[in-house]
mmCIF file of C-alpha atoms in Angstrom:
data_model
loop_
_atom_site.group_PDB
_atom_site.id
_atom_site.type_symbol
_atom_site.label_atom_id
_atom_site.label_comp_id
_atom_site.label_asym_id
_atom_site.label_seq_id
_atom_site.Cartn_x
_atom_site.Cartn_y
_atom_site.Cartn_z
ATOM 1 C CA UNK A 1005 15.931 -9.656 -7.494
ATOM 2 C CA UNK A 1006 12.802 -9.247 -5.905
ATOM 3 C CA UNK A 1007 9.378 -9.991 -8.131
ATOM 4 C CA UNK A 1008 5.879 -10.157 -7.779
ATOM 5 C CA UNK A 1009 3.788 -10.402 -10.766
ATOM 6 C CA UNK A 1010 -0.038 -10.111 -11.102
ATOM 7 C CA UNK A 1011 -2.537 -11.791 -13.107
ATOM 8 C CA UNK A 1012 -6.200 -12.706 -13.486
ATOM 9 C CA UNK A 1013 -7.539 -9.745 -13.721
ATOM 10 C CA UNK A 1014 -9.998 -8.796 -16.250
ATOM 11 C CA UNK A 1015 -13.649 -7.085 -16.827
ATOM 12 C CA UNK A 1016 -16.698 -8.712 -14.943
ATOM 13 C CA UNK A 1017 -19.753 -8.283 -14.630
ATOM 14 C CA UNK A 1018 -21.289 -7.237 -11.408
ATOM 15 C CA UNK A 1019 -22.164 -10.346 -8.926
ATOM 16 C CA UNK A 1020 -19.623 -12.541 -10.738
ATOM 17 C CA UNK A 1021 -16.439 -13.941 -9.320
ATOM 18 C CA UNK A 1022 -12.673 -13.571 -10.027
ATOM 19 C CA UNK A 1023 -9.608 -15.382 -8.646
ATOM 20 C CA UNK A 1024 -6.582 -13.111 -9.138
ATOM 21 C CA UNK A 1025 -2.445 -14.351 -8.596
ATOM 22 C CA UNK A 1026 0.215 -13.313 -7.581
ATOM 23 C CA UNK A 1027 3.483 -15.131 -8.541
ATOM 24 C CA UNK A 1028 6.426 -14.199 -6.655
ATOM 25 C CA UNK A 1029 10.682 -14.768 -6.964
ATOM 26 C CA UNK A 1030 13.267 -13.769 -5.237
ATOM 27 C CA UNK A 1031 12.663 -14.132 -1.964
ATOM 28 C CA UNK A 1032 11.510 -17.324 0.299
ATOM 29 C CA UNK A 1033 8.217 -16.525 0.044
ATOM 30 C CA UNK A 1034 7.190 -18.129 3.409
ATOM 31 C CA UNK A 1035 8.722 -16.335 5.652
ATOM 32 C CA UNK A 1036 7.034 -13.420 4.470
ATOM 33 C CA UNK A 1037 3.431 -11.737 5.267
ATOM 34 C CA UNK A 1038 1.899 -10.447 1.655
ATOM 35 C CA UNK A 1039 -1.104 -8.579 1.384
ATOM 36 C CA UNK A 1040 -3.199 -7.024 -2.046
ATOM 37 C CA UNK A 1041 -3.893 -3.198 -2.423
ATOM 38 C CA UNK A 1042 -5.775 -1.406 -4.698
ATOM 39 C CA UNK A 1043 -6.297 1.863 -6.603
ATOM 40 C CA UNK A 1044 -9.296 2.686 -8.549
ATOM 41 C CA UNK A 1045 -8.681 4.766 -11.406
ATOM 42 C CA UNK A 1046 -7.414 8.185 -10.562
ATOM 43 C CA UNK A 1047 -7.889 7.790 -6.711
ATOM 44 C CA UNK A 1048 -5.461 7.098 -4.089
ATOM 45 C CA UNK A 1049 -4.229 3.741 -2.757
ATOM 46 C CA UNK A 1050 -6.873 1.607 -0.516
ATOM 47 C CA UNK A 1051 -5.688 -1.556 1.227
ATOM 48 C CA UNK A 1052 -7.445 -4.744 1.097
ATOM 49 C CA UNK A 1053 -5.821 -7.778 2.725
ATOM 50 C CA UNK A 1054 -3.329 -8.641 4.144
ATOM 51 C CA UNK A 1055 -2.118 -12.388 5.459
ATOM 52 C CA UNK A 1056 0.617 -13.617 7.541
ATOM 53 C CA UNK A 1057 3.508 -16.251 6.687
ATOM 54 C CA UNK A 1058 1.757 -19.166 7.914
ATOM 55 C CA UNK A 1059 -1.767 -18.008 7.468
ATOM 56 C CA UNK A 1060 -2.874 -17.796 10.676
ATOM 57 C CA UNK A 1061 -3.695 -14.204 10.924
ATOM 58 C CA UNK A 1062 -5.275 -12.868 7.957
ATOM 59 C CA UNK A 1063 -7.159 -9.689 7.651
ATOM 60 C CA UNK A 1064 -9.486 -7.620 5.478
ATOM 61 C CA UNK A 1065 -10.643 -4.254 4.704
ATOM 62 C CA UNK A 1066 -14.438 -3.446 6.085
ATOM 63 C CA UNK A 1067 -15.219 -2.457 1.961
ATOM 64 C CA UNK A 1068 -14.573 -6.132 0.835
ATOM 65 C CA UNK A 1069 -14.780 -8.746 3.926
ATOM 66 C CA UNK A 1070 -17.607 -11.343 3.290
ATOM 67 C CA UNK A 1071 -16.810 -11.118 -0.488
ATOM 68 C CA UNK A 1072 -12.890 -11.360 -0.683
ATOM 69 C CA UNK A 1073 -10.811 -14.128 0.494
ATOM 70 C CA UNK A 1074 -7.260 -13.956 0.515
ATOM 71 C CA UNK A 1075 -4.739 -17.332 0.296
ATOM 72 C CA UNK A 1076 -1.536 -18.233 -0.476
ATOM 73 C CA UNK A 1077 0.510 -21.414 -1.427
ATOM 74 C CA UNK A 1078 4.304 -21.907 -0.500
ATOM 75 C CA UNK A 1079 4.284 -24.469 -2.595
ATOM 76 C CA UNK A 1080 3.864 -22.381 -5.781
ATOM 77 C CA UNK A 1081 5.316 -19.401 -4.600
ATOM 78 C CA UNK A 1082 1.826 -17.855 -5.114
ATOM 79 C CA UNK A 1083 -0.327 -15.136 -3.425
ATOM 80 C CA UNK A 1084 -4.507 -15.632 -3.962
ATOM 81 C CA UNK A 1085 -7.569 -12.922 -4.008
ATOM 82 C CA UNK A 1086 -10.903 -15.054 -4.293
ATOM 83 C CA UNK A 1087 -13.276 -12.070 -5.055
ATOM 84 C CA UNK A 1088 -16.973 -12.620 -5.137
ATOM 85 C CA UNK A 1089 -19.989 -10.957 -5.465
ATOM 86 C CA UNK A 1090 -17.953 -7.974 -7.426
ATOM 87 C CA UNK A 1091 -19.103 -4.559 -7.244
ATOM 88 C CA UNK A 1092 -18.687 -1.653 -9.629
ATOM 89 C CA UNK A 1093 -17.056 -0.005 -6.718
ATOM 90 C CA UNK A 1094 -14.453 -2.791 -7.138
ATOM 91 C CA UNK A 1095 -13.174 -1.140 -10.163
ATOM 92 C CA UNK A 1096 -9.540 -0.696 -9.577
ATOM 93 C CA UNK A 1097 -5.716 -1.810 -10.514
ATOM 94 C CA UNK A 1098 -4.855 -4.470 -7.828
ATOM 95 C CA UNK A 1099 -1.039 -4.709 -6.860
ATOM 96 C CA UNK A 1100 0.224 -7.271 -5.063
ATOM 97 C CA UNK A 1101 2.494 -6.465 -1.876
ATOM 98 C CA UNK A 1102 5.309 -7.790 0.177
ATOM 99 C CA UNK A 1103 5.065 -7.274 3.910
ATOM 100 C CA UNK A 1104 9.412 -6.815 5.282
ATOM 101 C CA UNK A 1105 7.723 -9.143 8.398
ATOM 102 C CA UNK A 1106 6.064 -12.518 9.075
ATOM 103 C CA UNK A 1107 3.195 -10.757 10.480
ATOM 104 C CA UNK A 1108 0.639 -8.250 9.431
ATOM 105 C CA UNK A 1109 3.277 -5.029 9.410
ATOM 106 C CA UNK A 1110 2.480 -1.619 7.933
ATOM 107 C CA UNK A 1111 5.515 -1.539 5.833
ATOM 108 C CA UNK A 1112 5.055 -2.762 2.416
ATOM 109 C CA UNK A 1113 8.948 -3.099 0.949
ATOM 110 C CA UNK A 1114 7.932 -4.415 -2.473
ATOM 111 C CA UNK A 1115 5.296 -4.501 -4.775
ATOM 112 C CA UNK A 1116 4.004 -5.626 -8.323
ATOM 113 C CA UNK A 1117 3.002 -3.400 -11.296
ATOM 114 C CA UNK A 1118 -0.691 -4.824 -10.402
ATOM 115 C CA UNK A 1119 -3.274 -6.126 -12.654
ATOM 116 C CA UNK A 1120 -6.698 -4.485 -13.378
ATOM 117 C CA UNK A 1121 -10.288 -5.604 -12.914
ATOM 118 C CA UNK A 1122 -13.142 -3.780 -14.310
ATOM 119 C CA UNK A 1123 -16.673 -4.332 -12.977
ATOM 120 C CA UNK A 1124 -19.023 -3.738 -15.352
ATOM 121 C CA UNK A 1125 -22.293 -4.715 -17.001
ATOM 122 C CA UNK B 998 -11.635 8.170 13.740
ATOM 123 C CA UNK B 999 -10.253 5.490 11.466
ATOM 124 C CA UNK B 1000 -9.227 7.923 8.969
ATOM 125 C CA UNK B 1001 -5.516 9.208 8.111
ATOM 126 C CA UNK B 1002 -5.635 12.915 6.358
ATOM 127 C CA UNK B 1003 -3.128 14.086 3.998
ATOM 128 C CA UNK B 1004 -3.159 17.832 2.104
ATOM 129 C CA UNK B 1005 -4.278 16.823 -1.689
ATOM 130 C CA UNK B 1006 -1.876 18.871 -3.320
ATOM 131 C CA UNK B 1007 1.777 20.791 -2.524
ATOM 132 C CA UNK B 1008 3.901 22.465 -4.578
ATOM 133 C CA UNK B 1009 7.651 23.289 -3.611
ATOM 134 C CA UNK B 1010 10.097 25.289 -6.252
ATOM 135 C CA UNK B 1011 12.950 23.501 -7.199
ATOM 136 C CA UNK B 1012 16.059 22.929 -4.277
ATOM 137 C CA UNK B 1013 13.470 24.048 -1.442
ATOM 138 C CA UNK B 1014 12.231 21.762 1.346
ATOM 139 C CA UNK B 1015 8.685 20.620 2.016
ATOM 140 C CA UNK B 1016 6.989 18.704 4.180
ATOM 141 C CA UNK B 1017 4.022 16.530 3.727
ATOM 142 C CA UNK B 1018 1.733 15.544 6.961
ATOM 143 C CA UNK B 1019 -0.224 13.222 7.364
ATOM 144 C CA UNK B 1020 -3.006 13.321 10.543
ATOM 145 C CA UNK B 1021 -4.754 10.855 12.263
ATOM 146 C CA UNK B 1022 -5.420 9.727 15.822
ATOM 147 C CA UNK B 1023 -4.311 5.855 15.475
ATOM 148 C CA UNK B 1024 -0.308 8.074 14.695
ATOM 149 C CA UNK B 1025 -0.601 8.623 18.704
ATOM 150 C CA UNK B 1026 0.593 4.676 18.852
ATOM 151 C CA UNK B 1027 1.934 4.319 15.792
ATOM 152 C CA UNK B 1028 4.445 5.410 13.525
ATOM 153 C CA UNK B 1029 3.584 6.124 9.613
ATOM 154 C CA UNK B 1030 4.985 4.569 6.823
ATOM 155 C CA UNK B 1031 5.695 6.215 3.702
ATOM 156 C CA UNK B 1032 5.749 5.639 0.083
ATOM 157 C CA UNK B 1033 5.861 7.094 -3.146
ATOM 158 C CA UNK B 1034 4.486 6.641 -6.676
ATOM 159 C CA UNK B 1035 5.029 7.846 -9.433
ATOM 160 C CA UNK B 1036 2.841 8.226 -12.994
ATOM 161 C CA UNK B 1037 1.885 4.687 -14.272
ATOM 162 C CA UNK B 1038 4.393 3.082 -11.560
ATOM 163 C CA UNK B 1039 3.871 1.387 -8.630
ATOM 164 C CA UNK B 1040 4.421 2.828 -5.082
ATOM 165 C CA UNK B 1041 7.775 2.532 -3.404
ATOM 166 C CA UNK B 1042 8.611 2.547 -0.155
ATOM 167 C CA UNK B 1043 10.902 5.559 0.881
ATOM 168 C CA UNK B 1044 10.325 5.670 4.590
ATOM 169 C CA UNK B 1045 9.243 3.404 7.931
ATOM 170 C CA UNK B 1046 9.213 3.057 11.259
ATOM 171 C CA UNK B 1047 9.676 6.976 12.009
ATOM 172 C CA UNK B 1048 12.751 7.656 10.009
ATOM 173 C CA UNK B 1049 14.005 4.305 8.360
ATOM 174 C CA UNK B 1050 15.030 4.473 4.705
ATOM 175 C CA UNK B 1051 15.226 1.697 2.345
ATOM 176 C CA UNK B 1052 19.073 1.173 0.100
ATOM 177 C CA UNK B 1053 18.420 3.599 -2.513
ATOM 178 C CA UNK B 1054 16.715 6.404 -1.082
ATOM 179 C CA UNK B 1055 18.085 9.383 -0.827
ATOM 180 C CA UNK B 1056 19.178 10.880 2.585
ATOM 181 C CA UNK B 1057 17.112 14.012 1.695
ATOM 182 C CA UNK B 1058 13.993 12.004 2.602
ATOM 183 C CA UNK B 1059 13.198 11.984 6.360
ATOM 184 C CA UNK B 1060 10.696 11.097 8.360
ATOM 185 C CA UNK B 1061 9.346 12.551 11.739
ATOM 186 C CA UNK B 1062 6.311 12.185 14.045
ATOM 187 C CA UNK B 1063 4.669 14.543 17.137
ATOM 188 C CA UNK B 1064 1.380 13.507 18.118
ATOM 189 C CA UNK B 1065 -1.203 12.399 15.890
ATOM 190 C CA UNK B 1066 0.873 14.170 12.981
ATOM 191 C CA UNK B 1067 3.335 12.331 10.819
ATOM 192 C CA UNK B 1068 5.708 14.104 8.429
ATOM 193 C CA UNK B 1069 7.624 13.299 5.429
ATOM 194 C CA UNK B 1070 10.000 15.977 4.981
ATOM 195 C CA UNK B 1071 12.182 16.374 1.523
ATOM 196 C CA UNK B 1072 15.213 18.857 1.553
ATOM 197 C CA UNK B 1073 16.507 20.013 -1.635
ATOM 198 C CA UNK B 1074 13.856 19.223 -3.688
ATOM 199 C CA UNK B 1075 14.752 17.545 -7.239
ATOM 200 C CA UNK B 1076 12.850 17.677 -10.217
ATOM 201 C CA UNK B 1077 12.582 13.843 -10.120
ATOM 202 C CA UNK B 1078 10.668 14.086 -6.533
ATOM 203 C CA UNK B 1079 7.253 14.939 -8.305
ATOM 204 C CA UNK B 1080 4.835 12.277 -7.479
ATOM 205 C CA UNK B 1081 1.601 11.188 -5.212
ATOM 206 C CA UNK B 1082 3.174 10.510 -1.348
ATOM 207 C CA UNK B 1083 1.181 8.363 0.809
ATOM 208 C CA UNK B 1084 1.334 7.272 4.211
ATOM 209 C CA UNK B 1085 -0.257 4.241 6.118
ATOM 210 C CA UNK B 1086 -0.203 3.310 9.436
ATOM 211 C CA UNK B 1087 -3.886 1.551 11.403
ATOM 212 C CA UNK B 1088 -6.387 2.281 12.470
ATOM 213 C CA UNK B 1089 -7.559 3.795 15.802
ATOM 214 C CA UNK B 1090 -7.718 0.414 17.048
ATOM 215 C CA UNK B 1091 -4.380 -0.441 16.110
ATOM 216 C CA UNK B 1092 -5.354 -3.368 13.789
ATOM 217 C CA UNK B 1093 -6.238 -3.086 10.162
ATOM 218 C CA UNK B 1094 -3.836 -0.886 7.742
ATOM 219 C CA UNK B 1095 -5.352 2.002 5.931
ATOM 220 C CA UNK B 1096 -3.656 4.613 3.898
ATOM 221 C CA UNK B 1097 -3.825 8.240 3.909
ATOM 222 C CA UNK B 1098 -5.562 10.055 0.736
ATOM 223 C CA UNK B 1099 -2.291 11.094 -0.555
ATOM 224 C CA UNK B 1100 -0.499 14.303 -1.866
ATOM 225 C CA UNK B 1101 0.310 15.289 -4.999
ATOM 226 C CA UNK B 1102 3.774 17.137 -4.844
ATOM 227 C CA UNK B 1103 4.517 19.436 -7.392
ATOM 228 C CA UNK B 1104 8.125 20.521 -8.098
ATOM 229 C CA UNK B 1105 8.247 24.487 -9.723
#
């Protein structure tokens, strides 16, 4: 069975940092592109990042590059958002996603129950 | 534009069909992907690549495309369908993803 879980999330205040997770099972996570989407409270889905299976493409949304930086680690099974310099526009649940590719794909076929981060002061 | 535009809101009553667009001029090149979600759940992927369904989606989901339109198209509506649809694709460039604004589907 397919999981991906989220954690790390939390409420900030604005400027600060936070490193959120994603720890995934049931697949072999490296042969898979992943990318993090997010949905601020009652509004519609907005996509963030997205990276491919060995890292070498990675992507971002114009709303977060220069503060965001997405990683992952094969070696935990483990999806990474570095976010910095957090806005109050960053308000939002964060889910997790798994790409059915290697590479940067539009189709999403699985994703966690996501993990919130509140930017406030 | 970079944008992908879907109605806000439909209703359908109950055992009808409806469709739900979604517009943008990056769906020239590309196909849309769709996905659903549900209250306090997250989305799920019900159909890619045109007209691709997942195991365990029902066959009354179907997908279509003519120019810079996509359409998700439900026949016999069921109670259970209510939910937010969205579809993604990229952008006019044909690089980053973006999502649509989604639709709220109502079943009457």
């Amino acid at each position: 069975e397919v999981q991906l879980v989220e954690s790390g999330g939390g409420l900030v205040q604005p400027g600060r940092s936070l490193r959120l997770s994603c720890a995934v099972s049931g697949f072999t996570f490296d042969d898979y592109a992943m990318h993090w989407v997010r949905q601020a409270p009652g509004k519609g889905l907005e996509w963030v990042s997205g990276i491919s299976w060995d890292s070498g493409s990675i992507d971002y949304a114009d709303s977060v590059r220069g503060r965001f930086t997405i990683s992952r680690d094969g070696g935990k099974n483990s999806l990474y958002l570095q976010m910095n310099s957090l806005r109050p526009e960053d308000t939002a649940l964060y889910y997790c996603a798994k790409d059915s590719g290697d590479t940067l794909t539009t189709k999403l076929d699985y994703w966690g129950q996501g993990t919130l981060v509140s930017v406030s002061s | 534009s970079s944008e992908l535009t879907q109605d806000p809101a439909v209703s359908v009553a109950l055992g009808q069909t409806v469709r739900i667009t979604c517009q943008g001029d990056s769906l020239r090149n590309n196909y849309a992907t769709w996905y659903q979600q549900k209250p306090g759940q997250a989305p799920v992927l019900v159909i890619s690549a045109k007209n691709n369904r997942p195991s365990g989606i029902p066959d009354r989901f179907s997908g279509s495309s003519s120019g810079n339109t996509a359409s998700l198209t439900i026949t016999a509506v069921q109670a259970e369908d209510e939910a937010d649809y969205y579809c993604n694709s990229r952008d006019s460039r044909g690089y980053h993803l973006l999502f649509g604004g989604g639709t709220r589907l109502s079943v009457l």
